[in-house]
XYZ file of C-alpha atoms in Angstrom:
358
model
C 101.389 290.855 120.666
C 101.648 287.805 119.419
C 103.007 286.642 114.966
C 98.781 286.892 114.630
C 97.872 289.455 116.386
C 100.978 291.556 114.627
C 99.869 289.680 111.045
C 96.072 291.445 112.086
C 98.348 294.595 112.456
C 100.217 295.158 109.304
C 96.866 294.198 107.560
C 94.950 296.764 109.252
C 97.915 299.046 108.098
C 97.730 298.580 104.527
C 94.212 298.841 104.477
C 94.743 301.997 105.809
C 97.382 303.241 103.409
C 94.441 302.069 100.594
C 91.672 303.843 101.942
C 93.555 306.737 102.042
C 94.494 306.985 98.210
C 98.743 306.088 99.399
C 98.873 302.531 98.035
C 96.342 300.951 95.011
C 96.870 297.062 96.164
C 94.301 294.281 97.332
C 94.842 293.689 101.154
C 95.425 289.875 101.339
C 93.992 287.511 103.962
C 97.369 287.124 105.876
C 100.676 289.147 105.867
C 103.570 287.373 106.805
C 105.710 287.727 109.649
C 108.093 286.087 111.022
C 111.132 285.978 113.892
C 114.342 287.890 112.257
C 116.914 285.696 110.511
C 120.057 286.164 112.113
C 122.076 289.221 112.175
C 118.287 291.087 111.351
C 116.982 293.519 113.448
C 113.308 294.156 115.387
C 111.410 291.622 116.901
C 109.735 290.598 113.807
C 110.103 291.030 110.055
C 107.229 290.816 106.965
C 108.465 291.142 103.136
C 104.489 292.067 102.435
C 106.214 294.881 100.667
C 107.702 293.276 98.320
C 104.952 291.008 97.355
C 102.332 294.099 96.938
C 105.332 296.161 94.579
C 103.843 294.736 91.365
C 100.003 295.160 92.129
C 100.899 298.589 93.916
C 102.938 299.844 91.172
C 106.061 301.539 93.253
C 109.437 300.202 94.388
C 109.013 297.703 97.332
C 111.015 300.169 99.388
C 108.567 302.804 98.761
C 105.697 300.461 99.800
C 107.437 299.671 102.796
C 107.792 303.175 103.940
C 104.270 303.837 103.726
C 103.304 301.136 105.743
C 106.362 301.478 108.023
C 104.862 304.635 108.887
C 101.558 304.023 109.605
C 102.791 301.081 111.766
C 104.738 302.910 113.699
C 101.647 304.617 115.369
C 100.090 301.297 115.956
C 99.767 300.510 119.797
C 102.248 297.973 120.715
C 104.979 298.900 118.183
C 107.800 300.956 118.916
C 109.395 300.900 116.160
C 108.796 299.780 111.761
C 112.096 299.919 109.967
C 112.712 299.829 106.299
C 115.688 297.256 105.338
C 117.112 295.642 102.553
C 114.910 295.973 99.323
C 111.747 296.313 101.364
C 111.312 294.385 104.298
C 109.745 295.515 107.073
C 111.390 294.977 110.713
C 108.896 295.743 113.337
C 110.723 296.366 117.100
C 107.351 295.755 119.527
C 106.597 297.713 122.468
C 107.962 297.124 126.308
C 108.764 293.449 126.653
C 107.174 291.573 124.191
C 108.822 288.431 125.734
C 107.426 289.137 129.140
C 103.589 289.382 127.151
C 104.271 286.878 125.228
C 105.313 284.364 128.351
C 102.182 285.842 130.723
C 99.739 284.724 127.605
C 101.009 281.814 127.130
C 100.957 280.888 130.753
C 97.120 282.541 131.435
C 95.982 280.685 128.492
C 97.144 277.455 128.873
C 97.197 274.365 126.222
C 95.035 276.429 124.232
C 97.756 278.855 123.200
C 97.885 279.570 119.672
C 94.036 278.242 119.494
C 91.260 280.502 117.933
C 87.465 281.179 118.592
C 85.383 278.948 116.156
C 85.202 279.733 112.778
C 81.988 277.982 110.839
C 84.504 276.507 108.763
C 83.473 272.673 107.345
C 86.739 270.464 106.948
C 85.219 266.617 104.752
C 89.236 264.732 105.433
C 88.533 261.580 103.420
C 91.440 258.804 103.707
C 92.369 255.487 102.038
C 91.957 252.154 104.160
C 95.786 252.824 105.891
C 97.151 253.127 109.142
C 99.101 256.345 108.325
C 96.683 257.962 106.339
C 94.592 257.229 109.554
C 96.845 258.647 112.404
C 97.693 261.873 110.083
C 94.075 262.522 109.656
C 93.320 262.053 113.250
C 95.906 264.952 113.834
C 95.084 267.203 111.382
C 91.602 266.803 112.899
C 92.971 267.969 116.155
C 95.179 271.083 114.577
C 91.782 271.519 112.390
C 89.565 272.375 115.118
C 92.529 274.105 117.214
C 92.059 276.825 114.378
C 88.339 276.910 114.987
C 87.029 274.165 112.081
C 84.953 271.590 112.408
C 86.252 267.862 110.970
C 84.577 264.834 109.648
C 87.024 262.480 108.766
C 85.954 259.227 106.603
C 87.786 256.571 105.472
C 87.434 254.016 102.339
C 86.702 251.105 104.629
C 85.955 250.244 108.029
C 89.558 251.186 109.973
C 90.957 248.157 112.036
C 90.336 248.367 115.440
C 93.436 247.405 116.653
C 93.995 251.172 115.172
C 91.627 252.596 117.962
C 92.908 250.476 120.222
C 96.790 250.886 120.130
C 96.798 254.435 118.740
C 93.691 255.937 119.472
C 92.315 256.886 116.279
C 88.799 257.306 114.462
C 86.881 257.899 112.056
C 83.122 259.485 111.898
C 82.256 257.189 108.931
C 83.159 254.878 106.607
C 82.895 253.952 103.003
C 83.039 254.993 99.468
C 81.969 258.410 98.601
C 79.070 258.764 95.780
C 81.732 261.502 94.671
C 85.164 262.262 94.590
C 86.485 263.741 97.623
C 90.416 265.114 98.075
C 91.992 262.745 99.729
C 94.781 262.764 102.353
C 97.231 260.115 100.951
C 100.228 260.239 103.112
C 103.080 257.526 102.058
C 101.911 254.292 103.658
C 103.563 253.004 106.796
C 105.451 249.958 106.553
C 104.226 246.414 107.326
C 107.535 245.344 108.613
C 108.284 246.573 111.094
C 104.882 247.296 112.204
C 104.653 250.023 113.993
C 101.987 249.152 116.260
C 104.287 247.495 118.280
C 105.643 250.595 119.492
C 102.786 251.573 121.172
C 100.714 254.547 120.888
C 103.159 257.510 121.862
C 105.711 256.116 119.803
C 104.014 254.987 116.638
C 101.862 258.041 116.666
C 105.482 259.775 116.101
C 106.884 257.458 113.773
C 104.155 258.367 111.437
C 103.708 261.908 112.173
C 107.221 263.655 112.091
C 108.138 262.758 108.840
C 106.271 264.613 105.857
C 103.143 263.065 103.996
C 105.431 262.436 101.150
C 108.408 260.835 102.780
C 108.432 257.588 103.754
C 108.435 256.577 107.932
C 110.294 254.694 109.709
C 108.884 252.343 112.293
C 112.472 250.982 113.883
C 113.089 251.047 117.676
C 114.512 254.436 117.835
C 111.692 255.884 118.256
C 111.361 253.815 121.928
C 115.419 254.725 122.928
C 115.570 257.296 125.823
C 118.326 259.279 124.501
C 118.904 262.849 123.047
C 119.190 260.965 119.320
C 115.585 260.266 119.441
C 113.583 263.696 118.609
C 110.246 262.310 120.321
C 112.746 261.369 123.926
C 114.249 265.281 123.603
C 110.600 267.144 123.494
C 108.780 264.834 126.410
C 111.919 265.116 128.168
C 112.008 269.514 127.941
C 108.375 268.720 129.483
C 109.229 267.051 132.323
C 112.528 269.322 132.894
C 109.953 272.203 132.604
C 107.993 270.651 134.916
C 110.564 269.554 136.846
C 112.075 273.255 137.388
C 108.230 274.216 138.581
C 109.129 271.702 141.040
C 112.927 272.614 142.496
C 111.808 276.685 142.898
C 109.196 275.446 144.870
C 111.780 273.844 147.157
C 113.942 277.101 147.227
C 111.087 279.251 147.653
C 110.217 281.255 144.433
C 107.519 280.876 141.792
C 107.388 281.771 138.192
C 107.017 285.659 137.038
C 107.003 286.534 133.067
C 110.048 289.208 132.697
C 112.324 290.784 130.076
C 113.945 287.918 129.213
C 115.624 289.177 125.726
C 119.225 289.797 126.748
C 119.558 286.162 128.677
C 118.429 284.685 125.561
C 120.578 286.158 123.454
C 123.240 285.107 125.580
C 122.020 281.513 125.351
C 121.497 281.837 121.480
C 125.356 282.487 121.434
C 126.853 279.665 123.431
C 124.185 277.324 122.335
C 124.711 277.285 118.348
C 120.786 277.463 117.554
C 121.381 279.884 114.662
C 119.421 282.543 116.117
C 116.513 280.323 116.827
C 115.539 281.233 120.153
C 113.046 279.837 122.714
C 110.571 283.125 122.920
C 111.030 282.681 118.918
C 110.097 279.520 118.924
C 107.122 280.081 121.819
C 106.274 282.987 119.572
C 105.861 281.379 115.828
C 103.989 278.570 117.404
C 100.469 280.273 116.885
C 102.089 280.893 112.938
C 102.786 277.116 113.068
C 99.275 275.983 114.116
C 97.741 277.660 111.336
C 100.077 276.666 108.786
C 99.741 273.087 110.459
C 96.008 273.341 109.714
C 95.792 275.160 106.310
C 98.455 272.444 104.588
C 96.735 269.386 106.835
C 100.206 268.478 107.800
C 100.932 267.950 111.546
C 104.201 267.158 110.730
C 105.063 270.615 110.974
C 103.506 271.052 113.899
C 106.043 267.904 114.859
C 108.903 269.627 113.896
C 108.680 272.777 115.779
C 107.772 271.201 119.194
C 111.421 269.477 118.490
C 112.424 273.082 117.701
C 110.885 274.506 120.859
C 112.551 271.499 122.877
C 115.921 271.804 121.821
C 115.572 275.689 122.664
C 114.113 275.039 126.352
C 117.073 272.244 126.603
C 119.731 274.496 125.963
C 118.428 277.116 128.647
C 117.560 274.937 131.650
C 120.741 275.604 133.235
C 120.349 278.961 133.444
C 116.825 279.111 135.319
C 117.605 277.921 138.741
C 120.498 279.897 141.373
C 123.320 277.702 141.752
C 125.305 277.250 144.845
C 124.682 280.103 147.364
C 122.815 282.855 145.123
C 119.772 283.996 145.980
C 116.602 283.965 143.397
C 116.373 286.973 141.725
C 113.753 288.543 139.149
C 115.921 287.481 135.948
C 115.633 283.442 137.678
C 111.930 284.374 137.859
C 111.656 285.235 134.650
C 113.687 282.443 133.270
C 111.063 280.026 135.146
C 108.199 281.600 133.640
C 110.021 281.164 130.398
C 110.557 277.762 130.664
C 106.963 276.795 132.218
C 105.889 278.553 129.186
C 107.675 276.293 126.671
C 106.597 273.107 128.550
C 102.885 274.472 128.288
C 103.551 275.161 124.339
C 104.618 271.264 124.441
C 102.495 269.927 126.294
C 99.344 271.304 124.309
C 101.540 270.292 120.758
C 101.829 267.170 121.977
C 98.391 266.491 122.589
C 97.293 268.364 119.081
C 99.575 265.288 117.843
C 97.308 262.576 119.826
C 100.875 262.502 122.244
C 101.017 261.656 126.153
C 103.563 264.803 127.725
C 104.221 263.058 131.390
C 105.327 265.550 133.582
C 108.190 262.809 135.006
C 110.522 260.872 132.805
């Protein structure tokens, strides 16, 4: 079950508590979940509870309770616990990593996309090479989440922009009304970040948020862990790269329970908790949030997330010296093709090459 599927859930549950007279509260559009923050318990956690207290006129924890029970009897869901002043800590069913891995892997780059929506999306930007390469990617997230884009622009964009980074734009001109306009800090002139090329300049402008202002130096081209874009195309091509090596010793990738091993890596590693099927696992959360804000750069920031998860795990995935593959090193490959799929399809949402050797 994936954060949107389990989001579906705890809606479903509250409108059930309503029909039935337990709870007087508008159902919302989305509830919130999210991966535990450390020392939490479950698999997931949603403070919907708390935000519906006012409307629903009882205690959050009372709120909670009434949906923690009904959830309980959803398929999929072990377990709905009641903690702290009302949150809700769901524990899923079985091995929720080993679903979440096999869906990830038998759908591909299009993880964490949905069916088309009828939604219209006008992005109208300012004559500006940012404002042009964050529209391009929001276009991209946009129709990942089932939209379709037209994205115009105050003037005729530069070609060298379509050349060197790969953007359009479907028209061109000024509107005969207002439109909202993306207006992202403008990149600098100096350096210019077209001479970083496409991969790298796409970055530059992408990672940082539409309000901050980017940088355009050579870091961005330096093949070290220091450079955020060089750490997720390099957990690619290590993903990639593993696919490769069990090949040579014989095994091939099957999803498995892989909670316990990544615990253990969450310990040694000093992620905070963060862990690689969390990260896998909010990515479909990310998307959305990605598209509803029209800010890729979150969608930049959690691939670097995801990457410095998978990076701190690849040592664990292959036997070493004389052991034999087992079903845990199986698992861990399936794991790890999984987060190079998840980074490979972010990467291209961000208009981003993802070689599968570097």
């Amino acid at each position: 079950m994936t954060p949107v599927e389990l989001s579906r859930t705890v809606l479903r549950a509250l409108r059930a508590a309503v029909d039935a007279g337990e709870l007087s509260a508008t159902v919302p559009e989305r509830a919130h979940v999210e991966r535990p923050r450390p020392g939490g318990r479950g698999d997931y956690a949603s403070n919907l509870a708390l935000t519906l207290a006012r409307e629903a006129g009882a205690p959050p924890r009372r709120v909670a309770e009434i949906l923690s029970a009904r959830l309980a009897a959803e398929p999929g869901i072990a377990r709905a616990d009641v903690t702290g002043p009302g949150f809700l800590s769901i524990t899923l069913d079985g091995a929720p990593g080993a679903r979440l891995v096999a869906e990830i892997l038998a759908r591909g780059e299009t993880y964490g996309h949905v069916p088309d929506t009828g939604e219209l999306v006008q992005l109208h930007i300012p004559h500006e090479l940012r404002a042009a390469v964050v529209a391009d990617s929001a276009r991209r997230v946009l129709r990942s989440q089932g939209a379709l884009v037209r994205v115009t622009c105050d003037a005729a964009p530069d070609p060298a922009w379509a050349e060197a980074l790969g953007v359009r734009v479907d028209a061109y001109g000024r509107p005969p009304v207002p439109l909202p306009t993306l207006r992202p800090v403008p990149a600098p002139a100096d350096p210019d970040p077209l001479r970083l090329g496409r991969d790298a300049a796409r970055w530059a402008l992408l990672l940082p948020a539409a309000h901050d202002h980017p940088h355009t130096g050579d870091e961005h081209l330096a093949q070290r862990e220091t450079n955020p874009l060089f750490r997720v195309r390099y957990a690619h091509s290590r993903a990639r790269a593993l696919t490769r090596n069990a090949a040579d010793l014989g095994f091939t990738a099957a999803p498995g329970d892989t909670r316990e091993a990544e615990k253990a890596v969450a310990g040694t590693a000093g992620d905070d908790g963060h862990s690689l099927l969390g990260a896998l696992g909010d990515y479909p959360v990310v998307l959305a949030a990605a598209a509803r804000h029209r800010a890729p750069d979150r969608l930049a920031r959690h691939l670097v997330r995801t990457a410095d998860a998978l990076l701190a795990r690849t040592h664990t995935v292959l036997p070493l010296g004389d052991e034999k593959p087992s079903a845990a090193h199986r698992a861990r490959l399936a794991l790890a093709e999984a987060a190079g799929t998840v980074l490979a399809g972010g990467l291209s949402l961000l208009g981003i090459s993802a070689p599968a050797y570097l």
